mmCIF file of C-alpha atoms in Angstrom:
data_model
loop_
_atom_site.group_PDB
_atom_site.id
_atom_site.type_symbol
_atom_site.label_atom_id
_atom_site.label_comp_id
_atom_site.label_asym_id
_atom_site.label_seq_id
_atom_site.Cartn_x
_atom_site.Cartn_y
_atom_site.Cartn_z
ATOM 1 C CA MET A 1 -28.460 14.599 27.987
ATOM 2 C CA SER A 2 -28.823 13.136 24.529
ATOM 3 C CA ASN A 3 -26.143 15.531 23.299
ATOM 4 C CA GLU A 4 -23.745 14.134 25.898
ATOM 5 C CA LYS A 5 -24.491 10.522 24.991
ATOM 6 C CA GLY A 6 -23.946 11.092 21.294
ATOM 7 C CA PRO A 7 -20.249 12.012 21.447
ATOM 8 C CA ASP A 8 -19.581 9.329 24.077
ATOM 9 C CA HIS A 9 -21.214 6.715 21.875
ATOM 10 C CA SER A 10 -19.178 7.859 18.875
ATOM 11 C CA ARG A 11 -15.956 7.669 20.855
ATOM 12 C CA ARG A 12 -16.801 4.166 22.051
ATOM 13 C CA LYS A 13 -17.527 3.085 18.486
ATOM 14 C CA GLU A 14 -14.228 4.520 17.288
ATOM 15 C CA ARG A 15 -12.300 2.848 20.119
ATOM 16 C CA SER A 16 -14.006 -0.416 19.237
ATOM 17 C CA ARG A 17 -13.148 -0.010 15.545
ATOM 18 C CA GLN A 18 -9.504 0.728 16.314
ATOM 19 C CA ALA A 19 -9.314 -2.253 18.671
ATOM 20 C CA ILE A 20 -10.723 -4.565 15.987
ATOM 21 C CA LEU A 21 -8.301 -3.344 13.336
ATOM 22 C CA ALA A 22 -5.324 -3.592 15.685
ATOM 23 C CA ALA A 23 -6.387 -7.098 16.726
ATOM 24 C CA THR A 24 -6.685 -8.104 13.080
ATOM 25 C CA ARG A 25 -3.188 -6.897 12.244
ATOM 26 C CA ALA A 26 -1.751 -8.604 15.319
ATOM 27 C CA LEU A 27 -3.424 -11.948 14.640
ATOM 28 C CA VAL A 28 -2.474 -12.001 10.968
ATOM 29 C CA ALA A 29 1.130 -11.294 11.993
ATOM 30 C CA GLU A 30 1.082 -14.108 14.557
ATOM 31 C CA GLU A 31 -0.963 -16.874 12.951
ATOM 32 C CA ALA A 32 -1.305 -18.643 9.643
ATOM 33 C CA TYR A 33 -3.927 -16.612 7.808
ATOM 34 C CA GLU A 34 -6.354 -19.505 7.403
ATOM 35 C CA LYS A 35 -6.392 -19.915 11.193
ATOM 36 C CA VAL A 36 -7.454 -16.328 11.806
ATOM 37 C CA THR A 37 -11.208 -16.143 12.326
ATOM 38 C CA VAL A 38 -13.687 -13.370 13.026
ATOM 39 C CA GLU A 39 -14.280 -15.017 16.399
ATOM 40 C CA ALA A 40 -10.564 -14.803 17.217
ATOM 41 C CA ILE A 41 -10.435 -11.155 16.137
ATOM 42 C CA ALA A 42 -13.440 -10.363 18.331
ATOM 43 C CA ALA A 43 -11.889 -12.109 21.320
ATOM 44 C CA ARG A 44 -8.571 -10.287 20.890
ATOM 45 C CA ALA A 45 -10.345 -6.933 20.485
ATOM 46 C CA GLY A 46 -12.635 -7.540 23.449
ATOM 47 C CA VAL A 47 -15.843 -7.145 21.445
ATOM 48 C CA GLY A 48 -18.688 -9.387 20.374
ATOM 49 C CA LYS A 49 -18.565 -11.121 17.011
ATOM 50 C CA GLN A 50 -21.687 -9.271 15.900
ATOM 51 C CA THR A 51 -19.921 -5.960 16.517
ATOM 52 C CA ILE A 52 -17.547 -6.907 13.710
ATOM 53 C CA TYR A 53 -20.248 -8.193 11.383
ATOM 54 C CA ARG A 54 -22.232 -4.977 11.783
ATOM 55 C CA ARG A 55 -19.281 -3.135 10.233
ATOM 56 C CA TRP A 56 -17.758 -5.667 7.842
ATOM 57 C CA PRO A 57 -19.336 -8.565 5.942
ATOM 58 C CA SER A 58 -16.365 -10.947 6.076
ATOM 59 C CA LYS A 59 -12.888 -11.620 7.415
ATOM 60 C CA SER A 60 -11.358 -10.392 4.164
ATOM 61 C CA ALA A 61 -13.168 -7.064 4.528
ATOM 62 C CA VAL A 62 -11.763 -6.654 8.035
ATOM 63 C CA VAL A 63 -8.251 -7.457 6.811
ATOM 64 C CA PHE A 64 -8.571 -4.862 4.057
ATOM 65 C CA ALA A 65 -9.829 -2.270 6.543
ATOM 66 C CA ALA A 66 -6.898 -3.073 8.827
ATOM 67 C CA LEU A 67 -4.465 -2.437 5.990
ATOM 68 C CA LEU A 68 -6.262 0.696 4.826
ATOM 69 C CA ALA A 69 -6.163 2.108 8.352
ATOM 70 C CA LEU A 70 -2.361 2.171 8.220
ATOM 71 C CA SER A 71 -2.740 5.252 6.030
ATOM 72 C CA ASP A 72 -3.901 8.465 7.649
ATOM 73 C CA ASP A 73 -5.786 9.469 4.519
ATOM 74 C CA THR A 74 -7.294 7.346 1.773
ATOM 75 C CA ASP A 75 -7.745 10.012 -0.877
ATOM 76 C CA GLY A 76 -4.133 9.816 -2.083
ATOM 77 C CA GLN A 77 -3.110 13.236 -0.800
ATOM 78 C CA SER A 78 -1.223 12.004 2.266
ATOM 79 C CA VAL A 79 0.841 9.624 0.158
ATOM 80 C CA ALA A 80 2.110 12.178 -2.355
ATOM 81 C CA LEU A 81 5.692 11.481 -3.313
ATOM 82 C CA PRO A 82 8.324 13.942 -2.097
ATOM 83 C CA ASP A 83 9.247 16.613 -4.599
ATOM 84 C CA THR A 84 12.611 18.153 -3.802
ATOM 85 C CA GLY A 85 13.346 18.863 -7.440
ATOM 86 C CA ASP A 86 15.667 15.843 -7.667
ATOM 87 C CA LEU A 87 13.691 12.971 -9.189
ATOM 88 C CA GLU A 88 16.386 10.351 -8.610
ATOM 89 C CA ALA A 89 16.742 11.210 -4.917
ATOM 90 C CA ASP A 90 12.988 11.333 -4.405
ATOM 91 C CA LEU A 91 12.357 7.979 -6.080
ATOM 92 C CA LYS A 92 15.171 6.308 -4.149
ATOM 93 C CA LEU A 93 13.732 7.602 -0.890
ATOM 94 C CA VAL A 94 10.311 6.193 -1.747
ATOM 95 C CA MET A 95 11.571 2.887 -3.107
ATOM 96 C CA ARG A 96 13.812 2.282 -0.096
ATOM 97 C CA ALA A 97 10.834 2.886 2.186
ATOM 98 C CA THR A 98 8.701 0.533 0.085
ATOM 99 C CA ALA A 99 11.316 -2.216 0.209
ATOM 100 C CA GLN A 100 11.689 -1.788 3.949
ATOM 101 C CA GLU A 101 7.920 -1.962 4.442
ATOM 102 C CA PHE A 102 7.543 -5.163 2.413
ATOM 103 C CA ALA A 103 10.486 -6.701 4.256
ATOM 104 C CA ASP A 104 8.805 -6.088 7.615
ATOM 105 C CA PRO A 105 7.381 -9.456 8.773
ATOM 106 C CA SER A 106 4.144 -8.032 10.183
ATOM 107 C CA PHE A 107 3.354 -6.055 7.046
ATOM 108 C CA ASP A 108 4.441 -8.969 4.863
ATOM 109 C CA ARG A 109 1.887 -11.324 6.393
ATOM 110 C CA LEU A 110 -0.881 -8.734 6.261
ATOM 111 C CA ILE A 111 -0.373 -7.884 2.593
ATOM 112 C CA ARG A 112 0.030 -11.546 1.627
ATOM 113 C CA ALA A 113 -3.264 -12.305 3.375
ATOM 114 C CA LEU A 114 -4.962 -9.486 1.512
ATOM 115 C CA ASN A 115 -3.542 -10.603 -1.837
ATOM 116 C CA THR A 116 -4.874 -14.109 -1.187
ATOM 117 C CA GLU A 117 -8.353 -12.678 -0.722
ATOM 118 C CA ILE A 118 -8.106 -10.304 -3.686
ATOM 119 C CA ALA A 119 -7.204 -13.184 -5.984
ATOM 120 C CA ASN A 120 -10.484 -14.900 -5.135
ATOM 121 C CA ASP A 121 -12.835 -11.979 -4.506
ATOM 122 C CA ALA A 122 -13.592 -9.674 -7.434
ATOM 123 C CA ALA A 123 -15.577 -7.245 -5.284
ATOM 124 C CA LEU A 124 -12.733 -6.882 -2.802
ATOM 125 C CA ALA A 125 -10.257 -6.459 -5.664
ATOM 126 C CA ALA A 126 -12.359 -3.603 -7.041
ATOM 127 C CA GLU A 127 -12.577 -1.968 -3.618
ATOM 128 C CA TYR A 128 -8.820 -2.346 -3.137
ATOM 129 C CA ARG A 129 -8.157 -0.629 -6.450
ATOM 130 C CA GLU A 130 -10.643 2.173 -5.779
ATOM 131 C CA LYS A 131 -9.624 2.986 -2.203
ATOM 132 C CA LEU A 132 -5.927 2.200 -2.101
ATOM 133 C CA SER A 133 -4.177 1.151 -5.311
ATOM 134 C CA GLN A 134 -5.539 3.794 -7.669
ATOM 135 C CA PRO A 135 -5.037 6.777 -5.315
ATOM 136 C CA LEU A 136 -1.465 5.638 -4.708
ATOM 137 C CA GLU A 137 -0.803 5.331 -8.428
ATOM 138 C CA GLU A 138 -2.230 8.790 -9.103
ATOM 139 C CA ALA A 139 -0.015 10.292 -6.408
ATOM 140 C CA LYS A 140 3.032 8.623 -7.958
ATOM 141 C CA LYS A 141 2.115 9.775 -11.459
ATOM 142 C CA ALA A 142 1.668 13.330 -10.221
ATOM 143 C CA ARG A 143 5.320 13.319 -9.131
ATOM 144 C CA LEU A 144 6.432 11.849 -12.449
ATOM 145 C CA ARG A 145 4.496 14.517 -14.363
ATOM 146 C CA SER A 146 6.320 17.241 -12.449
ATOM 147 C CA ALA A 147 9.588 15.576 -13.478
ATOM 148 C CA GLN A 148 8.480 15.598 -17.105
ATOM 149 C CA GLU A 149 7.683 19.303 -16.865
ATOM 150 C CA VAL A 150 11.244 20.154 -15.840
ATOM 151 C CA GLY A 151 12.909 17.770 -18.279
ATOM 152 C CA GLN A 152 14.008 15.078 -15.811
ATOM 153 C CA LEU A 153 11.864 12.424 -17.489
ATOM 154 C CA ASP A 154 11.057 11.752 -21.135
ATOM 155 C CA ALA A 155 8.115 13.999 -21.990
ATOM 156 C CA ASP A 156 6.517 11.196 -24.014
ATOM 157 C CA ALA A 157 7.010 8.461 -21.408
ATOM 158 C CA ASP A 158 3.986 6.306 -20.596
ATOM 159 C CA LEU A 159 3.706 6.902 -16.853
ATOM 160 C CA ASP A 160 1.810 3.663 -16.217
ATOM 161 C CA LEU A 161 4.689 1.805 -17.850
ATOM 162 C CA VAL A 162 7.247 3.781 -15.840
ATOM 163 C CA LEU A 163 5.552 2.680 -12.624
ATOM 164 C CA GLU A 164 5.388 -0.924 -13.774
ATOM 165 C CA VAL A 165 9.104 -0.969 -14.588
ATOM 166 C CA LEU A 166 9.871 0.656 -11.241
ATOM 167 C CA TYR A 167 7.645 -1.409 -8.934
ATOM 168 C CA ALA A 168 6.929 -4.739 -10.621
ATOM 169 C CA PRO A 169 10.390 -6.279 -10.051
ATOM 170 C CA LEU A 170 10.211 -5.430 -6.351
ATOM 171 C CA PHE A 171 6.728 -6.900 -6.069
ATOM 172 C CA GLN A 172 7.778 -10.065 -7.896
ATOM 173 C CA ARG A 173 10.854 -10.500 -5.697
ATOM 174 C CA TRP A 174 8.649 -10.064 -2.629
ATOM 175 C CA LEU A 175 5.911 -12.371 -3.924
ATOM 176 C CA HIS A 176 8.283 -15.224 -4.795
ATOM 177 C CA ARG A 177 10.724 -14.547 -1.944
ATOM 178 C CA SER A 178 13.455 -14.723 -4.570
ATOM 179 C CA GLY A 179 15.859 -12.218 -3.043
ATOM 180 C CA PRO A 180 16.377 -9.652 -0.287
ATOM 181 C CA LEU A 181 14.516 -6.353 -0.375
ATOM 182 C CA THR A 182 17.442 -4.082 0.370
ATOM 183 C CA ALA A 183 18.118 -0.394 -0.076
ATOM 184 C CA ALA A 184 20.715 -1.275 -2.727
ATOM 185 C CA TYR A 185 18.121 -3.252 -4.661
ATOM 186 C CA ALA A 186 15.640 -0.380 -4.421
ATOM 187 C CA ASP A 187 18.285 2.023 -5.730
ATOM 188 C CA SER A 188 19.066 -0.286 -8.637
ATOM 189 C CA LEU A 189 15.415 -0.261 -9.710
ATOM 190 C CA VAL A 190 15.390 3.533 -9.750
ATOM 191 C CA ASP A 191 18.638 3.639 -11.727
ATOM 192 C CA ALA A 192 17.316 1.178 -14.319
ATOM 193 C CA THR A 193 14.018 3.029 -14.642
ATOM 194 C CA LEU A 194 15.667 6.399 -15.143
ATOM 195 C CA ARG A 195 18.029 4.951 -17.740
ATOM 196 C CA ALA A 196 15.009 3.616 -19.618
ATOM 197 C CA PHE A 197 12.849 6.725 -19.369
ATOM 198 C CA GLY A 198 15.328 9.547 -18.933
ATOM 199 C CA PRO A 199 15.090 12.645 -21.154
ATOM 200 C CA TRP A 200 18.114 11.748 -23.246
ATOM 201 C CA THR A 201 17.093 10.107 -26.526
ATOM 202 C CA GLU A 202 20.035 10.645 -28.820
ATOM 203 C CA VAL A 203 23.522 9.176 -28.797
ATOM 204 C CA ASN A 204 26.264 11.670 -29.570
ATOM 205 C CA PRO A 205 28.127 10.600 -32.707
ATOM 206 C CA HIS A 206 31.797 9.849 -32.441
ATOM 207 C CA PRO A 207 33.996 12.627 -33.885
#
C-alpha cells in the first residue's frame, strides 16, 4: 500500500507545484507586481500559503521558479541555437523569437518583475545567473564557435562581446520602452553584429 501512496503523493505535489507556478505567472500578468502576494498566489492556485513557503522562501523565489519553468530543461541543452550551417539565418531566427517573446505582455511583466527582484537581491541574482542566464549564454556561444570553425565569424572574436553587441540593444530598447521590438529590428541587430565580427578583415585596395 505504501508503494501506491508514494506515486500518488508525488503526482499531487507536482500538480500543486504546477498550479502555483501557473498562478504566479497569471497574477504577475494581471496585477501590478507590488500587489501580488504569496497569499494571492496560494488562493489562485487553490493551496495553502504554507504549501508555497515549504518550497520557496519568498515571492521573488516563486517568480523566478515560474519563469524558469517556462523552459523544459535548465541545463542549457534544450535552448541550443539552431545550426543549419547559415549563421545569419540562424541568428535572425533566434533574435526574431527573442523580440517576439519580450514584446508579449505576459512575458514582459514577468521578466520585469524578476529584474526588479534581481536588482535588490544578490542571492537571487546569483541563482538567476547559475540556472538560467549562464546556461543560455553557453548555448549561444557554442553556436558562435561552430561559426568560427567554418569561417563565418572572425576566429579571434570575443564571443562574450559578440553576444553583448547582439543582445544588449534589444534589452535596452525593451527596458526603456524606447521602440518597438519588431522582426525588422531583430534582423538589423544581426546584420550589424555580423558586419562587426564577420571573417573579413581586409579592404581590397583600389586598382
